[in-house]
Amino acid sequence: MNLRLIRKFFLGVLGWTPADMRREASLDDLLEAWLGYAEFHNLLKPCPPDKAFLLRMMQLFPDKYAGDTHG
């Protein structure tokens, strides 16, 4: 993401002034503002599970075959 898009978000969407963004907002403030906005608008999506997680789940919970009579 480039600086222009970041400025558009904070100045246009959140209504911050340029002074707020330049002088008074730390990087942590900017991150917290973005995360709060994203959470409020349900924009945060869970990451899909990685390959290692899926393989582990397949080991722990193997598929049962239709002909399996042992449970």
PDB file of N, CA and C in Angstrom:
ATOM      1  N   MET A   1       0.859  -1.174   0.000  1.00  0.00           N
ATOM      2  CA  MET A   1       0.000   0.000   0.000  1.00  0.00           C
ATOM      3  C   MET A   1       0.899   1.230   0.000  1.00  0.00           C
ATOM      4  N   ASN A   2       0.580   2.188  -0.822  1.00  0.00           N
ATOM      5  CA  ASN A   2       1.437   3.368  -0.892  1.00  0.00           C
ATOM      6  C   ASN A   2       0.936   4.476   0.039  1.00  0.00           C
ATOM      7  N   LEU A   3       1.775   5.466   0.234  1.00  0.00           N
ATOM      8  CA  LEU A   3       1.472   6.554   1.168  1.00  0.00           C
ATOM      9  C   LEU A   3       0.215   7.314   0.753  1.00  0.00           C
ATOM     10  N   ARG A   4      -0.004   7.454  -0.535  1.00  0.00           N
ATOM     11  CA  ARG A   4      -1.188   8.196  -1.009  1.00  0.00           C
ATOM     12  C   ARG A   4      -2.484   7.499  -0.569  1.00  0.00           C
ATOM     13  N   LEU A   5      -2.537   6.168  -0.676  1.00  0.00           N
ATOM     14  CA  LEU A   5      -3.729   5.438  -0.242  1.00  0.00           C
ATOM     15  C   LEU A   5      -3.913   5.529   1.271  1.00  0.00           C
ATOM     16  N   ILE A   6      -2.800   5.484   2.006  1.00  0.00           N
ATOM     17  CA  ILE A   6      -2.879   5.608   3.456  1.00  0.00           C
ATOM     18  C   ILE A   6      -3.432   6.976   3.833  1.00  0.00           C
ATOM     19  N   ARG A   7      -2.918   8.022   3.197  1.00  0.00           N
ATOM     20  CA  ARG A   7      -3.411   9.386   3.479  1.00  0.00           C
ATOM     21  C   ARG A   7      -4.890   9.520   3.116  1.00  0.00           C
ATOM     22  N   LYS A   8      -5.302   8.952   1.985  1.00  0.00           N
ATOM     23  CA  LYS A   8      -6.713   9.021   1.593  1.00  0.00           C
ATOM     24  C   LYS A   8      -7.606   8.390   2.650  1.00  0.00           C
ATOM     25  N   PHE A   9      -7.175   7.266   3.180  1.00  0.00           N
ATOM     26  CA  PHE A   9      -7.977   6.589   4.190  1.00  0.00           C
ATOM     27  C   PHE A   9      -8.105   7.432   5.453  1.00  0.00           C
ATOM     28  N   PHE A  10      -6.977   7.863   6.009  1.00  0.00           N
ATOM     29  CA  PHE A  10      -7.020   8.579   7.280  1.00  0.00           C
ATOM     30  C   PHE A  10      -7.616   9.973   7.154  1.00  0.00           C
ATOM     31  N   LEU A  11      -7.340  10.653   6.066  1.00  0.00           N
ATOM     32  CA  LEU A  11      -7.879  12.009   5.896  1.00  0.00           C
ATOM     33  C   LEU A  11      -9.326  11.978   5.403  1.00  0.00           C
ATOM     34  N   GLY A  12      -9.608  11.104   4.457  1.00  0.00           N
ATOM     35  CA  GLY A  12     -10.943  11.084   3.872  1.00  0.00           C
ATOM     36  C   GLY A  12     -11.949  10.244   4.623  1.00  0.00           C
ATOM     37  N   VAL A  13     -11.585   9.040   4.978  1.00  0.00           N
ATOM     38  CA  VAL A  13     -12.524   8.120   5.620  1.00  0.00           C
ATOM     39  C   VAL A  13     -12.660   8.418   7.113  1.00  0.00           C
ATOM     40  N   LEU A  14     -11.529   8.554   7.787  1.00  0.00           N
ATOM     41  CA  LEU A  14     -11.581   8.781   9.232  1.00  0.00           C
ATOM     42  C   LEU A  14     -11.714  10.253   9.608  1.00  0.00           C
ATOM     43  N   GLY A  15     -11.461  11.143   8.667  1.00  0.00           N
ATOM     44  CA  GLY A  15     -11.629  12.567   8.928  1.00  0.00           C
ATOM     45  C   GLY A  15     -10.507  13.187   9.752  1.00  0.00           C
ATOM     46  N   TRP A  16      -9.343  12.560   9.775  1.00  0.00           N
ATOM     47  CA  TRP A  16      -8.213  13.149  10.490  1.00  0.00           C
ATOM     48  C   TRP A  16      -7.714  14.353   9.708  1.00  0.00           C
ATOM     49  N   THR A  17      -7.076  15.292  10.393  1.00  0.00           N
ATOM     50  CA  THR A  17      -6.448  16.422   9.706  1.00  0.00           C
ATOM     51  C   THR A  17      -5.027  16.015   9.326  1.00  0.00           C
ATOM     52  N   PRO A  18      -4.428  16.728   8.379  1.00  0.00           N
ATOM     53  CA  PRO A  18      -3.026  16.428   8.057  1.00  0.00           C
ATOM     54  C   PRO A  18      -2.116  16.565   9.273  1.00  0.00           C
ATOM     55  N   ALA A  19      -2.408  17.532  10.136  1.00  0.00           N
ATOM     56  CA  ALA A  19      -1.590  17.711  11.344  1.00  0.00           C
ATOM     57  C   ALA A  19      -1.721  16.501  12.263  1.00  0.00           C
ATOM     58  N   ASP A  20      -2.927  15.963  12.388  1.00  0.00           N
ATOM     59  CA  ASP A  20      -3.117  14.762  13.210  1.00  0.00           C
ATOM     60  C   ASP A  20      -2.232  13.633  12.708  1.00  0.00           C
ATOM     61  N   MET A  21      -2.223  13.480  11.421  1.00  0.00           N
ATOM     62  CA  MET A  21      -1.495  12.366  10.838  1.00  0.00           C
ATOM     63  C   MET A  21       0.015  12.577  10.917  1.00  0.00           C
ATOM     64  N   ARG A  22       0.479  13.783  10.679  1.00  0.00           N
ATOM     65  CA  ARG A  22       1.923  14.039  10.638  1.00  0.00           C
ATOM     66  C   ARG A  22       2.546  14.139  12.022  1.00  0.00           C
ATOM     67  N   ARG A  23       1.945  14.929  12.880  1.00  0.00           N
ATOM     68  CA  ARG A  23       2.599  15.253  14.144  1.00  0.00           C
ATOM     69  C   ARG A  23       2.154  14.397  15.304  1.00  0.00           C
ATOM     70  N   GLU A  24       0.884  14.087  15.347  1.00  0.00           N
ATOM     71  CA  GLU A  24       0.347  13.505  16.564  1.00  0.00           C
ATOM     72  C   GLU A  24       0.130  11.997  16.511  1.00  0.00           C
ATOM     73  N   ALA A  25       0.109  11.431  15.339  1.00  0.00           N
ATOM     74  CA  ALA A  25      -0.190   9.997  15.228  1.00  0.00           C
ATOM     75  C   ALA A  25       1.100   9.201  15.060  1.00  0.00           C
ATOM     76  N   SER A  26       1.276   8.252  15.944  1.00  0.00           N
ATOM     77  CA  SER A  26       2.412   7.329  15.792  1.00  0.00           C
ATOM     78  C   SER A  26       1.996   6.212  14.840  1.00  0.00           C
ATOM     79  N   LEU A  27       2.944   5.400  14.470  1.00  0.00           N
ATOM     80  CA  LEU A  27       2.630   4.256  13.610  1.00  0.00           C
ATOM     81  C   LEU A  27       1.636   3.324  14.301  1.00  0.00           C
ATOM     82  N   ASP A  28       1.788   3.163  15.622  1.00  0.00           N
ATOM     83  CA  ASP A  28       0.837   2.340  16.383  1.00  0.00           C
ATOM     84  C   ASP A  28      -0.573   2.940  16.340  1.00  0.00           C
ATOM     85  N   ASP A  29      -0.671   4.275  16.417  1.00  0.00           N
ATOM     86  CA  ASP A  29      -1.983   4.932  16.325  1.00  0.00           C
ATOM     87  C   ASP A  29      -2.638   4.659  14.972  1.00  0.00           C
ATOM     88  N   LEU A  30      -1.844   4.753  13.919  1.00  0.00           N
ATOM     89  CA  LEU A  30      -2.375   4.511  12.578  1.00  0.00           C
ATOM     90  C   LEU A  30      -2.859   3.066  12.443  1.00  0.00           C
ATOM     91  N   LEU A  31      -2.057   2.130  12.954  1.00  0.00           N
ATOM     92  CA  LEU A  31      -2.440   0.726  12.888  1.00  0.00           C
ATOM     93  C   LEU A  31      -3.710   0.459  13.688  1.00  0.00           C
ATOM     94  N   GLU A  32      -3.787   1.007  14.904  1.00  0.00           N
ATOM     95  CA  GLU A  32      -4.979   0.813  15.731  1.00  0.00           C
ATOM     96  C   GLU A  32      -6.218   1.417  15.076  1.00  0.00           C
ATOM     97  N   ALA A  33      -6.068   2.575  14.461  1.00  0.00           N
ATOM     98  CA  ALA A  33      -7.205   3.203  13.777  1.00  0.00           C
ATOM     99  C   ALA A  33      -7.681   2.329  12.622  1.00  0.00           C
ATOM    100  N   TRP A  34      -6.747   1.824  11.834  1.00  0.00           N
ATOM    101  CA  TRP A  34      -7.117   0.960  10.707  1.00  0.00           C
ATOM    102  C   TRP A  34      -7.781  -0.317  11.203  1.00  0.00           C
ATOM    103  N   LEU A  35      -7.205  -0.949  12.212  1.00  0.00           N
ATOM    104  CA  LEU A  35      -7.773  -2.198  12.711  1.00  0.00           C
ATOM    105  C   LEU A  35      -9.160  -1.985  13.312  1.00  0.00           C
ATOM    106  N   GLY A  36      -9.338  -0.882  14.028  1.00  0.00           N
ATOM    107  CA  GLY A  36     -10.654  -0.576  14.580  1.00  0.00           C
ATOM    108  C   GLY A  36     -11.691  -0.373  13.493  1.00  0.00           C
ATOM    109  N   TYR A  37     -11.324   0.361  12.462  1.00  0.00           N
ATOM    110  CA  TYR A  37     -12.228   0.589  11.329  1.00  0.00           C
ATOM    111  C   TYR A  37     -12.553  -0.728  10.631  1.00  0.00           C
ATOM    112  N   ALA A  38     -11.513  -1.514  10.360  1.00  0.00           N
ATOM    113  CA  ALA A  38     -11.708  -2.782   9.650  1.00  0.00           C
ATOM    114  C   ALA A  38     -12.568  -3.743  10.460  1.00  0.00           C
ATOM    115  N   GLU A  39     -12.353  -3.790  11.771  1.00  0.00           N
ATOM    116  CA  GLU A  39     -13.157  -4.675  12.613  1.00  0.00           C
ATOM    117  C   GLU A  39     -14.614  -4.209  12.659  1.00  0.00           C
ATOM    118  N   PHE A  40     -14.818  -2.909  12.803  1.00  0.00           N
ATOM    119  CA  PHE A  40     -16.171  -2.367  12.861  1.00  0.00           C
ATOM    120  C   PHE A  40     -16.947  -2.659  11.585  1.00  0.00           C
ATOM    121  N   HIS A  41     -16.266  -2.568  10.449  1.00  0.00           N
ATOM    122  CA  HIS A  41     -16.923  -2.792   9.155  1.00  0.00           C
ATOM    123  C   HIS A  41     -16.781  -4.234   8.667  1.00  0.00           C
ATOM    124  N   ASN A  42     -16.364  -5.115   9.562  1.00  0.00           N
ATOM    125  CA  ASN A  42     -16.268  -6.550   9.261  1.00  0.00           C
ATOM    126  C   ASN A  42     -15.399  -6.822   8.029  1.00  0.00           C
ATOM    127  N   LEU A  43     -14.249  -6.139   7.961  1.00  0.00           N
ATOM    128  CA  LEU A  43     -13.354  -6.299   6.826  1.00  0.00           C
ATOM    129  C   LEU A  43     -12.238  -7.295   7.087  1.00  0.00           C
ATOM    130  N   LEU A  44     -12.086  -7.706   8.341  1.00  0.00           N
ATOM    131  CA  LEU A  44     -11.020  -8.637   8.676  1.00  0.00           C
ATOM    132  C   LEU A  44     -11.503 -10.058   8.420  1.00  0.00           C
ATOM    133  N   LYS A  45     -10.816 -10.729   7.551  1.00  0.00           N
ATOM    134  CA  LYS A  45     -11.181 -12.104   7.211  1.00  0.00           C
ATOM    135  C   LYS A  45     -10.120 -13.029   7.780  1.00  0.00           C
ATOM    136  N   PRO A  46     -10.521 -14.159   8.312  1.00  0.00           N
ATOM    137  CA  PRO A  46      -9.508 -15.082   8.820  1.00  0.00           C
ATOM    138  C   PRO A  46      -8.644 -15.611   7.683  1.00  0.00           C
ATOM    139  N   CYS A  47      -7.392 -15.830   7.978  1.00  0.00           N
ATOM    140  CA  CYS A  47      -6.478 -16.399   6.981  1.00  0.00           C
ATOM    141  C   CYS A  47      -6.824 -17.862   6.760  1.00  0.00           C
ATOM    142  N   PRO A  48      -6.719 -18.321   5.526  1.00  0.00           N
ATOM    143  CA  PRO A  48      -6.974 -19.750   5.297  1.00  0.00           C
ATOM    144  C   PRO A  48      -5.889 -20.577   5.984  1.00  0.00           C
ATOM    145  N   PRO A  49      -6.230 -21.779   6.396  1.00  0.00           N
ATOM    146  CA  PRO A  49      -5.230 -22.619   7.059  1.00  0.00           C
ATOM    147  C   PRO A  49      -4.106 -22.987   6.088  1.00  0.00           C
ATOM    148  N   ASP A  50      -2.900 -23.107   6.639  1.00  0.00           N
ATOM    149  CA  ASP A  50      -1.771 -23.475   5.786  1.00  0.00           C
ATOM    150  C   ASP A  50      -1.716 -24.996   5.606  1.00  0.00           C
ATOM    151  N   LYS A  51      -0.802 -25.420   4.742  1.00  0.00           N
ATOM    152  CA  LYS A  51      -0.711 -26.834   4.381  1.00  0.00           C
ATOM    153  C   LYS A  51      -0.396 -27.710   5.593  1.00  0.00           C
ATOM    154  N   ALA A  52       0.511 -27.262   6.450  1.00  0.00           N
ATOM    155  CA  ALA A  52       0.887 -28.058   7.625  1.00  0.00           C
ATOM    156  C   ALA A  52      -0.318 -28.283   8.540  1.00  0.00           C
ATOM    157  N   PHE A  53      -1.118 -27.245   8.731  1.00  0.00           N
ATOM    158  CA  PHE A  53      -2.309 -27.370   9.570  1.00  0.00           C
ATOM    159  C   PHE A  53      -3.287 -28.377   8.964  1.00  0.00           C
ATOM    160  N   LEU A  54      -3.516 -28.271   7.672  1.00  0.00           N
ATOM    161  CA  LEU A  54      -4.452 -29.186   7.012  1.00  0.00           C
ATOM    162  C   LEU A  54      -3.974 -30.639   7.083  1.00  0.00           C
ATOM    163  N   LEU A  55      -2.681 -30.849   6.878  1.00  0.00           N
ATOM    164  CA  LEU A  55      -2.147 -32.215   6.973  1.00  0.00           C
ATOM    165  C   LEU A  55      -2.295 -32.763   8.385  1.00  0.00           C
ATOM    166  N   ARG A  56      -2.048 -31.932   9.385  1.00  0.00           N
ATOM    167  CA  ARG A  56      -2.196 -32.377  10.772  1.00  0.00           C
ATOM    168  C   ARG A  56      -3.652 -32.738  11.070  1.00  0.00           C
ATOM    169  N   MET A  57      -4.596 -31.939  10.603  1.00  0.00           N
ATOM    170  CA  MET A  57      -6.014 -32.215  10.827  1.00  0.00           C
ATOM    171  C   MET A  57      -6.435 -33.502  10.123  1.00  0.00           C
ATOM    172  N   MET A  58      -5.863 -33.746   8.941  1.00  0.00           N
ATOM    173  CA  MET A  58      -6.187 -34.981   8.220  1.00  0.00           C
ATOM    174  C   MET A  58      -5.655 -36.204   8.975  1.00  0.00           C
ATOM    175  N   GLN A  59      -4.520 -36.046   9.662  1.00  0.00           N
ATOM    176  CA  GLN A  59      -3.988 -37.142  10.468  1.00  0.00           C
ATOM    177  C   GLN A  59      -4.864 -37.381  11.698  1.00  0.00           C
ATOM    178  N   LEU A  60      -5.266 -36.308  12.333  1.00  0.00           N
ATOM    179  CA  LEU A  60      -6.064 -36.425  13.554  1.00  0.00           C
ATOM    180  C   LEU A  60      -7.498 -36.875  13.287  1.00  0.00           C
ATOM    181  N   PHE A  61      -8.040 -36.452  12.156  1.00  0.00           N
ATOM    182  CA  PHE A  61      -9.447 -36.734  11.838  1.00  0.00           C
ATOM    183  C   PHE A  61      -9.560 -37.292  10.418  1.00  0.00           C
ATOM    184  N   PRO A  62      -9.108 -38.524  10.215  1.00  0.00           N
ATOM    185  CA  PRO A  62      -9.158 -39.090   8.855  1.00  0.00           C
ATOM    186  C   PRO A  62     -10.602 -39.325   8.411  1.00  0.00           C
ATOM    187  N   ASP A  63     -10.791 -39.254   7.098  1.00  0.00           N
ATOM    188  CA  ASP A  63     -12.114 -39.553   6.542  1.00  0.00           C
ATOM    189  C   ASP A  63     -12.449 -41.013   6.774  1.00  0.00           C
ATOM    190  N   LYS A  64     -13.718 -41.290   7.006  1.00  0.00           N
ATOM    191  CA  LYS A  64     -14.172 -42.678   7.150  1.00  0.00           C
ATOM    192  C   LYS A  64     -14.760 -43.130   5.825  1.00  0.00           C
ATOM    193  N   TYR A  65     -14.467 -44.326   5.455  1.00  0.00           N
ATOM    194  CA  TYR A  65     -15.006 -44.879   4.213  1.00  0.00           C
ATOM    195  C   TYR A  65     -16.393 -45.433   4.457  1.00  0.00           C
ATOM    196  N   ALA A  66     -17.223 -45.430   3.413  1.00  0.00           N
ATOM    197  CA  ALA A  66     -18.592 -45.906   3.523  1.00  0.00           C
ATOM    198  C   ALA A  66     -18.627 -47.375   3.958  1.00  0.00           C
ATOM    199  N   GLY A  67     -17.633 -48.154   3.552  1.00  0.00           N
ATOM    200  CA  GLY A  67     -17.605 -49.580   3.886  1.00  0.00           C
ATOM    201  C   GLY A  67     -16.939 -49.880   5.219  1.00  0.00           C
ATOM    202  N   ASP A  68     -16.483 -48.865   5.921  1.00  0.00           N
ATOM    203  CA  ASP A  68     -15.796 -49.062   7.192  1.00  0.00           C
ATOM    204  C   ASP A  68     -16.791 -49.483   8.279  1.00  0.00           C
ATOM    205  N   THR A  69     -16.598 -50.649   8.824  1.00  0.00           N
ATOM    206  CA  THR A  69     -17.535 -51.157   9.842  1.00  0.00           C
ATOM    207  C   THR A  69     -16.942 -51.040  11.241  1.00  0.00           C
ATOM    208  N   HIS A  70     -15.758 -50.415  11.336  1.00  0.00           N
ATOM    209  CA  HIS A  70     -15.103 -50.325  12.649  1.00  0.00           C
ATOM    210  C   HIS A  70     -15.342 -48.975  13.308  1.00  0.00           C
ATOM    211  N   GLY A  71     -16.341 -48.238  12.925  1.00  0.00           N
ATOM    212  CA  GLY A  71     -16.635 -47.011  13.630  1.00  0.00           C
ATOM    213  C   GLY A  71     -16.673 -45.872  12.739  1.00  0.00           C
TER     214      GLY A  71
END
